[in-house]
Amino acid sequence: MWDTLVAAHDLGRLQTLVAILSRYGFGDLARRLGLVRVLARAGRVLPLGHLEELVNLPAHTRVRRAMEEMGPSFVKLGQVLATRVDLFPPDWIAEFSRLHSTVPPVPFEAIRAEMTQALGAEPEAVFAWIDPAPLAAGSIAQVHRAKLPQGRDVVAKVRRPGISPIVAADLRLLRYAARKIEARFVEARRFHPVEVVRQFAEALTDELNLASECRHADRVGAAFAGDDRILVPKVHWDYTNEHMNVQDFADGVPVADLPGLLAIGADRMQLARTGAQVVLKMVLEHGFFHADPHPGNILVLPGGRIALIDFGMVGRLSRQRREEVVCLLFGLVERDAQRVAETLLDWTQRSDIDEELLSADVDAFVDRYYGVPLGQLDLSAMLLDTMQILRRHGLVLPADLAMLVKVCLTLEGLGRLLDPGFDMASQARPFLRRAIAAQFGPAALARRGARTITDAANLIAALPRDLGKLMRSLKSGHARLRIDLDEVGEFSRQVAHSANRLAGSMVISALIVGSSIAMTVKGGPTFLGLPLFGLLGFVGASLLGIWLLSAIFRSGGGK
């Protein structure tokens, strides 16, 4: 059924993607996932020749360049992978981070048509002025400066023409590839590729809706209302929808433009402190944060005010998750390696880990940083060491925490760019103190104790009823025990394939026997002097036999 879907909808896109993979030396991966076979079955021929200068590049560089050529979905996938410091070493993360660069702009006439569709009128009839030269161009949308009839300077962000069907096809192909990877590569299952693609598809679909970005911006703006240090551009909802959004223009200097900051007289040390405090407040207090704080998304206005733009990628931390983060930090402070190891195991939800070895590694890690003055603590090095422990033990962080780690690393890098003496740990100290006090203070412990007592009372009260249900199920013989094992599932699929082939073989045998009997019957229609029905039976049996043999050899069963 999937092959039919590809042939009907995605064959051209599939051919483009496989050709790019092959050109960068990943043709074998495409073949192992069955993509080349799908194209061959559809009669498509691939240019599988490799370019020597490309194949000789490092693997992480080839992956990044292939993603750039494969288009917006894969650029966004690379940006998401850049947050997975728990899965990839630093050289891969650095390469994925380069995917934040801009892409060639779309001609204004094409953007103008998109604007007309989004606004229901020609853009010249809606805006007092619009600049045909793009202010910025990304993989999803393009930004143009404009002026409202009231004279307000704004930016109009417009979705790139024709991007929706491309993204839809890419997501279908990614889901198929994830299922194949999970089924064929046992070592990849711990990364949960199907679930990763599902989360990525939800995030990308949300990002395609440009109104969602504005809802995120409004939420952050409301959280910092009254804080004169921060500006989140106002959204003009009368002009905003799924295809386009309009926000106030923030006329600022990118935070990494040091000569530009000098020109406007910005205090770089104060900027570093303010930026850290803003992000830490979003993360630890609000649980909703800007997840893509690269230099292009942070502008500095005259007077030192910081403007945050582009909320297409955001992170969320539930209250429980924030409490777990505080618990981990508390374990580090108290030199409690067991508490830290248990928190990491709870996050990864794996039971096949050598807990003693993990505790030993965490203990060595804690010793390395124990007693280091806060002013000398290198938070980036500490986080990277933590990620190295995770990779060594095959542990995978939840997506929200991986995104948080990446934000902290990016934030400290920007802080030290502005101020070489910047100390992220010192900025985090008051937030952590408040969080620890809120979690372990007398009032918090009393609330937690009361909740525990209430839960225990409810459990005891429900126990007789639940035991009664269990006894009735046992007496009636309706009690069931369900066990899910991946190995059993894979074995059952293999048995099902074998049963299907056996059934096909029996059908072929029956056709041969029946055709042989039909050949001996006198009378009836003939062809070339042979009974027609018997001949048709033999031809059908031959075709089915050829198909069955080819299926066996394609799946490796003929080896």
XYZ file of N, CA and C in Angstrom, residues 33-275:
729
model
N 17.105 0.802 2.947
C 15.759 1.206 3.351
C 14.710 0.855 2.298
N 15.139 0.278 1.181
C 14.193 -0.124 0.153
C 13.759 0.982 -0.780
N 14.397 2.169 -0.699
C 13.964 3.300 -1.527
C 14.356 3.106 -2.981
N 15.560 2.579 -3.210
C 16.004 2.352 -4.589
C 15.118 1.311 -5.261
N 14.712 0.280 -4.499
C 13.873 -0.765 -5.065
C 12.517 -0.209 -5.500
N 11.963 0.721 -4.678
C 10.678 1.337 -5.051
C 10.806 2.067 -6.377
N 11.898 2.826 -6.550
C 12.101 3.559 -7.800
C 12.315 2.610 -8.964
N 13.085 1.554 -8.745
C 13.330 0.599 -9.824
C 12.030 -0.069 -10.249
N 11.182 -0.372 -9.272
C 9.907 -1.015 -9.587
C 9.022 -0.073 -10.410
N 9.183 1.236 -10.176
C 8.392 2.216 -10.934
C 9.054 2.587 -12.262
N 10.182 1.966 -12.583
C 10.839 2.234 -13.864
C 11.674 3.489 -13.868
N 12.041 4.006 -12.701
C 12.870 5.204 -12.635
C 14.340 4.804 -12.554
N 15.197 5.522 -13.263
C 16.635 5.271 -13.272
C 17.315 6.383 -12.493
N 18.234 5.992 -11.610
C 18.922 6.969 -10.766
C 20.346 7.208 -11.230
N 20.806 8.464 -11.204
C 22.232 8.738 -11.434
C 23.019 8.429 -10.159
N 23.514 7.186 -10.045
C 24.139 6.743 -8.802
C 25.640 6.964 -8.775
N 26.195 7.644 -9.743
C 27.627 7.901 -9.735
C 28.001 8.858 -8.612
N 29.137 8.617 -7.965
C 29.592 9.462 -6.860
C 30.619 10.468 -7.362
N 30.592 11.655 -6.782
C 31.604 12.657 -7.061
C 32.694 12.536 -6.012
N 33.907 12.284 -6.465
C 34.995 11.956 -5.543
C 35.223 13.049 -4.514
N 35.138 14.313 -4.951
C 35.434 15.388 -4.008
C 34.379 15.492 -2.916
N 33.148 15.011 -3.186
C 32.103 15.037 -2.176
C 32.253 13.868 -1.209
N 32.524 12.683 -1.755
C 32.636 11.497 -0.924
C 33.810 11.608 0.036
N 34.849 12.325 -0.343
C 36.029 12.457 0.505
C 35.849 13.463 1.640
N 34.735 14.175 1.653
C 34.458 15.097 2.755
C 34.119 14.299 4.020
N 34.306 14.891 5.215
C 33.880 14.194 6.449
C 32.387 13.877 6.400
N 32.003 12.812 7.094
C 30.609 12.356 7.044
C 29.644 13.435 7.502
N 29.983 14.157 8.590
C 29.043 15.166 9.101
C 28.874 16.321 8.118
N 29.938 16.643 7.357
C 29.826 17.703 6.347
C 28.947 17.240 5.188
N 29.124 15.986 4.776
C 28.296 15.461 3.678
C 26.828 15.407 4.070
N 26.552 15.023 5.322
C 25.162 14.986 5.785
C 24.552 16.378 5.764
N 25.300 17.369 6.260
C 24.776 18.733 6.293
C 24.522 19.267 4.891
N 25.461 19.043 3.959
C 25.281 19.546 2.603
C 24.142 18.818 1.888
N 24.002 17.523 2.147
C 22.880 16.788 1.561
C 21.558 17.339 2.075
N 21.476 17.641 3.365
C 20.242 18.196 3.929
C 19.912 19.541 3.294
N 20.931 20.358 3.074
C 20.692 21.657 2.435
C 20.087 21.473 1.056
N 20.596 20.497 0.293
C 20.072 20.268 -1.053
C 18.695 19.624 -1.033
N 18.409 18.850 0.025
C 17.134 18.123 0.074
C 15.953 19.022 0.415
N 16.225 20.238 0.876
C 15.137 21.193 1.000
C 14.717 21.498 2.422
N 13.630 22.283 2.565
C 13.255 22.877 3.864
C 12.973 21.867 4.956
N 12.319 20.747 4.631
C 11.999 19.770 5.675
C 13.270 19.237 6.318
N 14.273 18.964 5.494
C 15.501 18.369 6.005
C 16.404 19.423 6.643
N 16.313 20.666 6.192
C 17.016 21.747 6.889
C 16.462 21.881 8.304
N 15.135 21.844 8.422
C 14.518 21.926 9.748
C 14.864 20.698 10.587
N 14.910 19.521 9.960
C 15.300 18.317 10.687
C 16.723 18.463 11.224
N 17.608 19.019 10.409
C 18.978 19.251 10.858
C 19.036 20.227 12.013
N 18.197 21.257 11.974
C 18.164 22.225 13.074
C 17.687 21.560 14.363
N 16.724 20.635 14.234
C 16.270 19.895 15.416
C 17.382 18.971 15.921
N 18.080 18.305 15.001
C 19.174 17.423 15.403
C 20.302 18.210 16.073
N 20.441 19.490 15.721
C 21.466 20.322 16.360
C 21.193 20.502 17.846
N 19.955 20.251 18.281
C 19.638 20.335 19.708
C 19.936 19.034 20.446
N 20.235 17.944 19.698
C 20.410 16.640 20.339
C 21.868 16.403 20.710
N 22.337 17.224 21.645
C 23.718 17.074 22.108
C 23.902 15.781 22.883
N 22.790 15.113 23.249
C 22.908 13.820 23.930
C 23.151 12.685 22.949
N 22.918 12.912 21.652
C 23.069 11.861 20.647
C 24.305 12.031 19.778
N 24.691 13.275 19.503
C 25.764 13.535 18.548
C 26.938 14.219 19.228
N 28.157 13.892 18.796
C 29.343 14.567 19.344
C 29.417 16.011 18.861
N 30.305 16.815 19.464
C 30.332 18.257 19.170
C 30.547 18.607 17.702
N 31.380 17.829 16.941
C 31.610 18.192 15.540
C 30.341 18.051 14.708
N 29.509 17.053 15.017
C 28.225 16.906 14.321
C 27.273 18.034 14.704
N 27.219 18.378 15.992
C 26.335 19.454 16.445
C 26.726 20.771 15.777
N 28.033 21.035 15.681
C 28.495 22.270 15.040
C 28.085 22.301 13.572
N 28.147 21.154 12.912
C 27.779 21.103 11.489
C 26.280 21.294 11.303
N 25.477 20.633 12.141
C 24.029 20.816 12.056
C 23.646 22.269 12.340
N 24.370 22.917 13.244
C 24.053 24.304 13.601
C 24.261 25.254 12.431
N 25.084 24.873 11.474
C 25.305 25.722 10.305
C 24.080 25.778 9.401
N 23.126 24.897 9.639
C 21.909 24.904 8.826
C 20.997 26.079 9.159
N 21.383 26.925 10.106
C 20.596 28.129 10.401
C 20.815 29.213 9.347
N 21.763 29.004 8.443
C 22.056 30.034 7.444
C 20.869 30.242 6.521
N 20.839 31.399 5.866
C 19.718 31.737 4.996
C 19.782 30.951 3.695
N 18.675 30.948 2.971
C 18.583 30.269 1.683
C 18.272 31.320 0.620
N 18.484 30.997 -0.665
C 18.198 31.985 -1.714
C 16.747 32.458 -1.658
N 16.506 33.766 -1.817
C 15.139 34.283 -1.721
C 14.304 33.903 -2.931
N 13.001 33.949 -2.730
C 12.040 33.717 -3.802
C 11.770 35.053 -4.496
N 11.665 35.094 -5.825
C 11.341 36.356 -6.512
C 10.071 36.992 -5.937
N 10.064 38.320 -5.911
C 8.967 39.010 -5.255
C 7.619 38.732 -5.921
N 7.593 38.505 -7.230
C 6.319 38.234 -7.897
C 5.658 36.992 -7.330
N 6.464 35.951 -7.026
C 5.890 34.741 -6.433
C 5.403 35.025 -5.015
N 6.182 35.794 -4.250
C 5.772 36.158 -2.892
C 4.541 37.050 -2.928
N 4.488 37.906 -3.921
C 3.341 38.816 -4.064
C 2.046 38.017 -4.257
N 2.127 36.941 -5.043
C 0.945 36.094 -5.247
C 0.518 35.433 -3.939
N 1.489 35.000 -3.139
C 1.181 34.405 -1.835
C 0.538 35.442 -0.908
N 1.063 36.672 -0.934
C 0.493 37.740 -0.107
C -0.947 38.036 -0.514
N -1.182 38.074 -1.804
C -2.532 38.358 -2.306
C -3.510 37.300 -1.822
N -3.084 36.024 -1.875
C -3.947 34.946 -1.398
C -4.191 35.062 0.108
N -3.140 35.418 0.867
C -3.271 35.498 2.326
C -4.121 36.693 2.758
N -3.978 37.826 2.065
C -4.669 39.050 2.463
C -6.042 39.194 1.825
N -6.255 38.480 0.726
C -7.508 38.643 -0.004
C -7.533 39.893 -0.850
N -6.392 40.522 -1.031
C -6.285 41.734 -1.852
C -4.818 41.916 -2.223
N -4.577 42.768 -3.210
C -3.191 43.055 -3.588
C -2.462 43.694 -2.408
N -1.201 43.305 -2.163
C -0.485 43.882 -1.021
C -0.387 45.399 -1.092
N -0.309 45.953 -2.311
C -0.237 47.409 -2.446
C -1.520 48.084 -1.988
N -2.637 47.336 -2.013
C -3.906 47.895 -1.557
C -4.063 47.793 -0.044
N -3.245 46.983 0.601
C -3.336 46.775 2.056
C -2.278 47.585 2.795
N -1.045 47.569 2.271
C 0.056 48.278 2.916
C 0.273 49.630 2.239
N 0.698 50.589 3.032
C 1.053 51.884 2.458
C 2.333 51.783 1.627
N 3.194 50.832 1.996
C 4.451 50.621 1.258
C 4.968 49.239 1.596
N 5.582 48.576 0.631
C 6.201 47.279 0.880
C 7.486 47.195 0.067
N 8.522 46.693 0.677
C 9.835 46.602 0.036
C 9.922 45.280 -0.723
N 10.114 45.318 -2.051
C 10.213 44.058 -2.810
C 11.490 43.281 -2.499
N 12.502 43.933 -1.971
C 13.740 43.227 -1.597
C 13.553 42.589 -0.231
N 13.799 41.273 -0.097
C 13.553 40.606 1.192
C 14.527 41.062 2.268
N 14.011 41.193 3.482
C 14.857 41.491 4.634
C 15.608 40.235 5.079
N 14.950 39.082 4.929
C 15.561 37.792 5.265
C 14.797 36.704 4.528
N 15.486 35.594 4.263
C 14.855 34.460 3.585
C 15.260 33.184 4.302
N 14.268 32.417 4.735
C 14.526 31.159 5.416
C 13.969 29.991 4.640
N 14.102 28.806 5.220
C 13.661 27.598 4.524
C 12.144 27.481 4.477
N 11.440 28.128 5.409
C 9.985 28.048 5.464
C 9.328 29.308 4.905
N 9.883 30.475 5.221
C 9.218 31.726 4.877
C 10.243 32.796 4.508
N 9.714 33.898 3.999
C 10.529 35.041 3.575
C 9.959 36.302 4.212
N 10.834 37.233 4.586
C 10.418 38.420 5.341
C 10.660 39.672 4.506
N 9.643 40.557 4.465
C 9.738 41.834 3.756
C 9.301 42.966 4.694
N 10.003 44.082 4.589
C 9.585 45.261 5.346
C 8.368 45.896 4.677
N 7.516 46.519 5.487
C 6.317 47.174 4.961
C 5.903 48.271 5.931
N 4.886 49.012 5.534
C 4.354 50.089 6.381
C 2.836 50.000 6.322
N 2.207 50.009 7.514
C 0.756 49.964 7.588
C 0.163 51.316 7.185
N -1.129 51.353 6.827
C -1.753 52.631 6.459
C -1.633 53.685 7.561
N -1.555 53.235 8.831
C -1.419 54.188 9.934
C 0.012 54.712 10.060
N 0.929 54.220 9.221
C 2.303 54.678 9.232
C 3.240 53.842 10.087
N 2.763 52.721 10.645
C 3.587 51.891 11.531
C 4.499 50.989 10.698
N 5.792 50.953 11.060
C 6.745 50.085 10.367
C 6.568 48.646 10.850
N 6.422 47.738 9.901
C 6.188 46.329 10.235
C 7.047 45.444 9.336
N 7.052 44.148 9.653
C 7.626 43.142 8.766
C 6.532 42.139 8.434
N 6.483 41.733 7.170
C 5.524 40.731 6.717
C 6.278 39.443 6.420
N 5.948 38.397 7.139
C 6.582 37.090 6.955
C 5.631 36.208 6.164
N 6.081 35.748 4.993
C 5.204 35.052 4.059
C 5.769 33.656 3.787
N 4.890 32.673 3.781
C 5.313 31.303 3.515
C 5.796 31.163 2.075
N 6.858 30.395 1.873
C 7.406 30.193 0.532
C 6.385 29.469 -0.349
N 6.210 29.882 -1.597
C 5.198 29.260 -2.464
C 5.494 27.775 -2.684
N 4.426 26.962 -2.670
C 4.543 25.543 -2.991
C 5.239 24.697 -1.949
N 5.447 25.235 -0.754
C 6.208 24.478 0.237
C 5.369 23.390 0.910
N 4.064 23.593 1.046
C 3.232 22.637 1.789
C 3.235 21.240 1.176
N 2.996 21.064 -0.139
C 3.023 19.702 -0.686
C 4.401 19.051 -0.599
N 5.469 19.856 -0.703
C 6.827 19.292 -0.577
C 7.036 18.766 0.832
N 6.660 19.552 1.833
C 6.816 19.126 3.220
C 5.963 17.896 3.503
N 4.726 17.876 2.974
C 3.853 16.721 3.198
C 4.479 15.448 2.622
N 5.042 15.534 1.407
C 5.698 14.369 0.801
C 6.917 13.957 1.619
N 7.710 14.938 2.048
C 8.908 14.624 2.838
C 8.543 13.920 4.141
N 7.477 14.366 4.794
C 7.088 13.748 6.062
C 6.598 12.323 5.843
N 5.887 12.060 4.727
C 5.491 10.672 4.435
C 6.721 9.790 4.249
N 7.705 10.314 3.522
C 8.925 9.541 3.278
C 9.723 9.346 4.566
N 9.782 10.360 5.413
C 10.497 10.232 6.687
C 9.821 9.207 7.596
N 8.489 9.194 7.609
C 7.794 8.183 8.425
C 8.118 6.779 7.932
N 8.117 6.601 6.617
C 8.454 5.299 6.044
C 9.893 4.924 6.413
N 10.840 5.855 6.242
C 12.241 5.571 6.558
C 12.414 5.239 8.037
N 11.698 5.960 8.914
C 11.810 5.693 10.351
C 11.316 4.290 10.687
N 10.199 3.864 10.063
C 9.698 2.509 10.314
C 10.706 1.464 9.845
N 11.309 1.704 8.690
C 12.292 0.754 8.160
C 13.522 0.700 9.063
N 13.991 1.868 9.509
C 15.174 1.917 10.371
C 14.907 1.166 11.670
N 13.730 1.386 12.252
C 13.410 0.724 13.514
C 13.269 -0.784 13.338
N 12.808 -1.211 12.166
C 12.623 -2.645 11.930
C 13.923 -3.351 11.562
N 14.823 -2.658 10.847
C 15.995 -3.335 10.285
C 17.280 -3.097 11.067
N 17.351 -2.029 11.842
C 18.577 -1.705 12.566
C 18.288 -1.782 14.062
N 18.643 -2.899 14.663
C 18.331 -3.122 16.075
C 18.975 -2.054 16.952
N 20.225 -1.667 16.609
C 20.943 -0.709 17.452
C 20.302 0.676 17.408
N 19.456 0.950 16.395
C 18.827 2.264 16.275
C 17.522 2.370 17.063
N 17.022 1.249 17.569
C 15.711 1.279 18.227
C 15.724 2.095 19.510
N 16.880 2.150 20.196
C 16.918 2.903 21.449
C 16.737 4.400 21.222
N 16.929 4.848 19.943
C 16.716 6.258 19.629
C 15.262 6.555 19.262
N 14.424 5.518 19.176
C 12.996 5.669 18.876
C 12.759 6.529 17.622
N 13.286 6.114 16.457
C 13.162 6.970 15.262
C 11.724 7.276 14.869
N 10.811 6.320 15.057
C 9.409 6.578 14.693
C 8.844 7.698 15.554
N 9.130 7.665 16.857
C 8.629 8.704 17.752
C 9.300 10.046 17.468
N 10.602 10.018 17.148
C 11.306 11.264 16.819
C 10.685 11.917 15.593
N 10.407 11.108 14.554
C 9.795 11.658 13.344
C 8.390 12.168 13.639
N 7.664 11.460 14.505
C 6.312 11.926 14.848
C 6.363 13.306 15.507
N 7.281 13.470 16.471
C 7.416 14.763 17.141
C 7.888 15.838 16.168
N 8.819 15.470 15.290
C 9.313 16.433 14.307
C 8.194 16.852 13.361
N 7.375 15.894 12.925
C 6.270 16.217 12.016
C 5.292 17.179 12.672
N 5.000 16.962 13.957
C 4.095 17.880 14.665
C 4.696 19.279 14.747
N 6.003 19.343 15.072
C 6.648 20.655 15.200
C 6.718 21.377 13.866
N 7.044 20.645 12.796
C 7.162 21.278 11.485
C 5.799 21.721 10.965
N 4.779 20.904 11.190
C 3.427 21.288 10.773
C 2.986 22.545 11.508
N 3.337 22.632 12.799
C 3.006 23.827 13.577
C 3.770 25.037 13.062
N 5.043 24.828 12.674
C 5.855 25.946 12.194
C 5.367 26.436 10.829
N 4.793 25.547 10.027
C 4.243 25.972 8.733
C 3.077 26.932 8.918
N 2.395 26.817 10.036
C 1.296 27.733 10.346
C 1.895 28.990 10.970
N 2.049 30.050 10.196
C 2.731 31.254 10.675
C 1.968 31.974 11.775
N 0.698 31.655 11.929
C -0.043 32.245 13.047
C 0.399 31.627 14.376
N 0.863 30.367 14.357
C 1.323 29.733 15.597
C 2.524 30.468 16.165
N 3.434 30.885 15.291
C 4.597 31.648 15.745
C 4.160 32.899 16.500
N 3.124 33.553 16.013
C 2.655 34.778 16.660
C 1.994 34.486 18.004
N 1.317 33.343 18.123
C 0.755 32.975 19.421
C 1.874 32.743 20.440
N 2.968 32.109 19.977
C 4.121 31.924 20.869
C 4.685 33.281 21.301
N 4.818 34.196 20.328
C 5.370 35.521 20.640
C 4.484 36.253 21.644
N 3.180 36.180 21.461
C 2.265 36.844 22.402
C 2.397 36.264 23.805
N 2.598 34.955 23.890
C 2.725 34.316 25.209
C 3.982 34.798 25.929
N 5.103 34.860 25.202
C 6.343 35.342 25.818
C 6.233 36.831 26.134
N 5.619 37.593 25.216
C 5.445 39.022 25.459
C 4.626 39.296 26.707
N 3.579 38.492 26.918
C 2.747 38.683 28.112
C 3.542 38.351 29.377
N 4.444 37.343 29.285
C 5.242 36.957 30.459
C 6.211 38.061 30.863
N 6.656 38.874 29.890
C 7.620 39.935 30.185
C 6.987 41.325 30.084
N 5.672 41.388 30.173
C 5.003 42.688 30.150
C 5.471 43.524 31.340
N 5.854 44.748 31.057
C 6.344 45.622 32.112
C 7.838 45.547 32.344
N 8.517 44.646 31.677
C 9.974 44.545 31.795
C 10.597 45.374 30.681
N 11.154 46.518 31.028
C 11.690 47.441 30.022
C 12.952 46.928 29.344
N 13.525 45.834 29.829
C 14.745 45.304 29.214
C 14.459 44.488 27.963
N 13.204 44.029 27.822
C 12.868 43.071 26.770
C 11.754 43.618 25.890
N 11.908 43.386 24.586
C 10.866 43.744 23.624
C 10.530 42.512 22.782
N 9.258 42.157 22.767
C 8.747 41.151 21.832
C 7.828 41.898 20.880
N 8.171 41.974 19.578
C 7.393 42.796 18.647
C 5.903 42.465 18.670
N 5.105 43.519 18.597
C 3.651 43.356 18.623
C 3.160 42.674 17.349
N 2.193 41.783 17.506
C 1.573 41.077 16.374
C 0.349 41.859 15.919
N 0.212 42.024 14.612
C -0.974 42.674 14.038
C -1.881 41.572 13.487
N -2.823 41.174 14.338
C -3.640 40.003 14.014
C -4.592 40.240 12.846
N -4.924 41.468 12.532
C -5.818 41.726 11.397
C -5.184 41.290 10.079
N -3.855 41.194 10.041
C -3.159 40.833 8.810
C -2.477 39.459 8.916
N -2.761 38.735 9.984
C -2.037 37.497 10.263
C -2.947 36.292 10.083
N -2.418 35.272 9.436
C -3.135 34.006 9.263
C -2.115 32.883 9.065
N -2.585 31.732 8.609
C -1.719 30.560 8.454
C -0.589 30.806 7.458
N -0.856 31.591 6.398
C 0.118 31.774 5.320
C 1.038 32.968 5.535
N 0.680 33.856 6.455
C 1.420 35.115 6.561
C 1.202 35.710 7.954
N 2.249 36.349 8.482
C 2.040 37.115 9.705
C 2.705 38.479 9.583
N 2.201 39.418 10.351
C 2.697 40.795 10.319
C 2.977 41.229 11.755
N 4.212 41.694 12.002
C 4.639 42.120 13.329
C 5.382 43.441 13.217
N 5.480 44.140 14.341
C 6.247 45.383 14.364
C 7.693 45.129 13.934
N 8.271 46.109 13.273
C 9.673 46.021 12.862
C 10.567 46.431 14.022
N 11.515 45.554 14.368
C 12.479 45.852 15.431
C 13.780 46.286 14.770
N 14.074 47.564 14.861
C 15.256 48.130 14.205
C 16.442 48.032 15.163
N 17.079 46.852 15.156
C 18.171 46.623 16.089
C 19.388 46.009 15.428
N 20.400 45.792 16.233
C 21.673 45.225 15.785
C 21.734 43.776 16.257
N 22.078 42.816 15.391
C 22.236 41.433 15.857
C 23.238 41.355 16.998
N 22.940 40.514 17.983
C 23.725 40.501 19.214
C 25.179 40.102 18.975
N 25.461 39.401 17.883
C 26.843 38.989 17.601
C 27.614 40.020 16.791
N 26.952 41.113 16.402
C 27.616 42.168 15.620
C 28.314 43.125 16.592
N 29.531 42.783 16.993
C 30.223 43.575 18.013
C 30.511 45.004 17.562
N 30.972 45.255 16.306
C 31.140 46.659 15.871
C 29.824 47.431 15.892
N 28.726 46.759 15.499
C 27.428 47.429 15.534
C 27.004 47.775 16.947
N 27.275 46.888 17.905
C 26.952 47.177 19.302
C 27.762 48.355 19.812
N 29.027 48.404 19.390
C 29.873 49.529 19.795
C 29.333 50.844 19.242
N 28.821 50.792 17.993
C 28.324 52.005 17.343
C 27.109 52.586 18.062
N 26.260 51.727 18.656
C 25.074 52.241 19.346
C 25.328 52.416 20.846
N 26.565 52.181 21.281
C 26.929 52.409 22.673
C 26.361 51.401 23.637
N 26.177 50.144 23.196
C 25.599 49.120 24.068
C 26.632 48.620 25.074
N 26.180 48.323 26.269
C 27.023 47.762 27.326
C 27.014 46.239 27.164
N 28.096 45.703 26.612
C 28.124 44.281 26.297
C 28.034 43.403 27.544
N 28.682 43.800 28.629
C 28.623 43.000 29.846
C 27.194 42.943 30.392
N 26.496 44.074 30.355
C 25.123 44.107 30.838
C 24.203 43.307 29.916
N 24.463 43.371 28.610
C 23.672 42.589 27.663
C 23.793 41.103 27.955
N 25.011 40.629 28.236
C 25.223 39.215 28.538
C 24.425 38.802 29.767
N 24.461 39.632 30.809
C 23.729 39.308 32.035
C 22.220 39.329 31.804
N 21.746 40.362 31.091
C 20.299 40.473 30.845
C 19.793 39.303 30.024
N 20.515 38.964 28.962
C 20.092 37.851 28.117
C 20.011 36.549 28.889
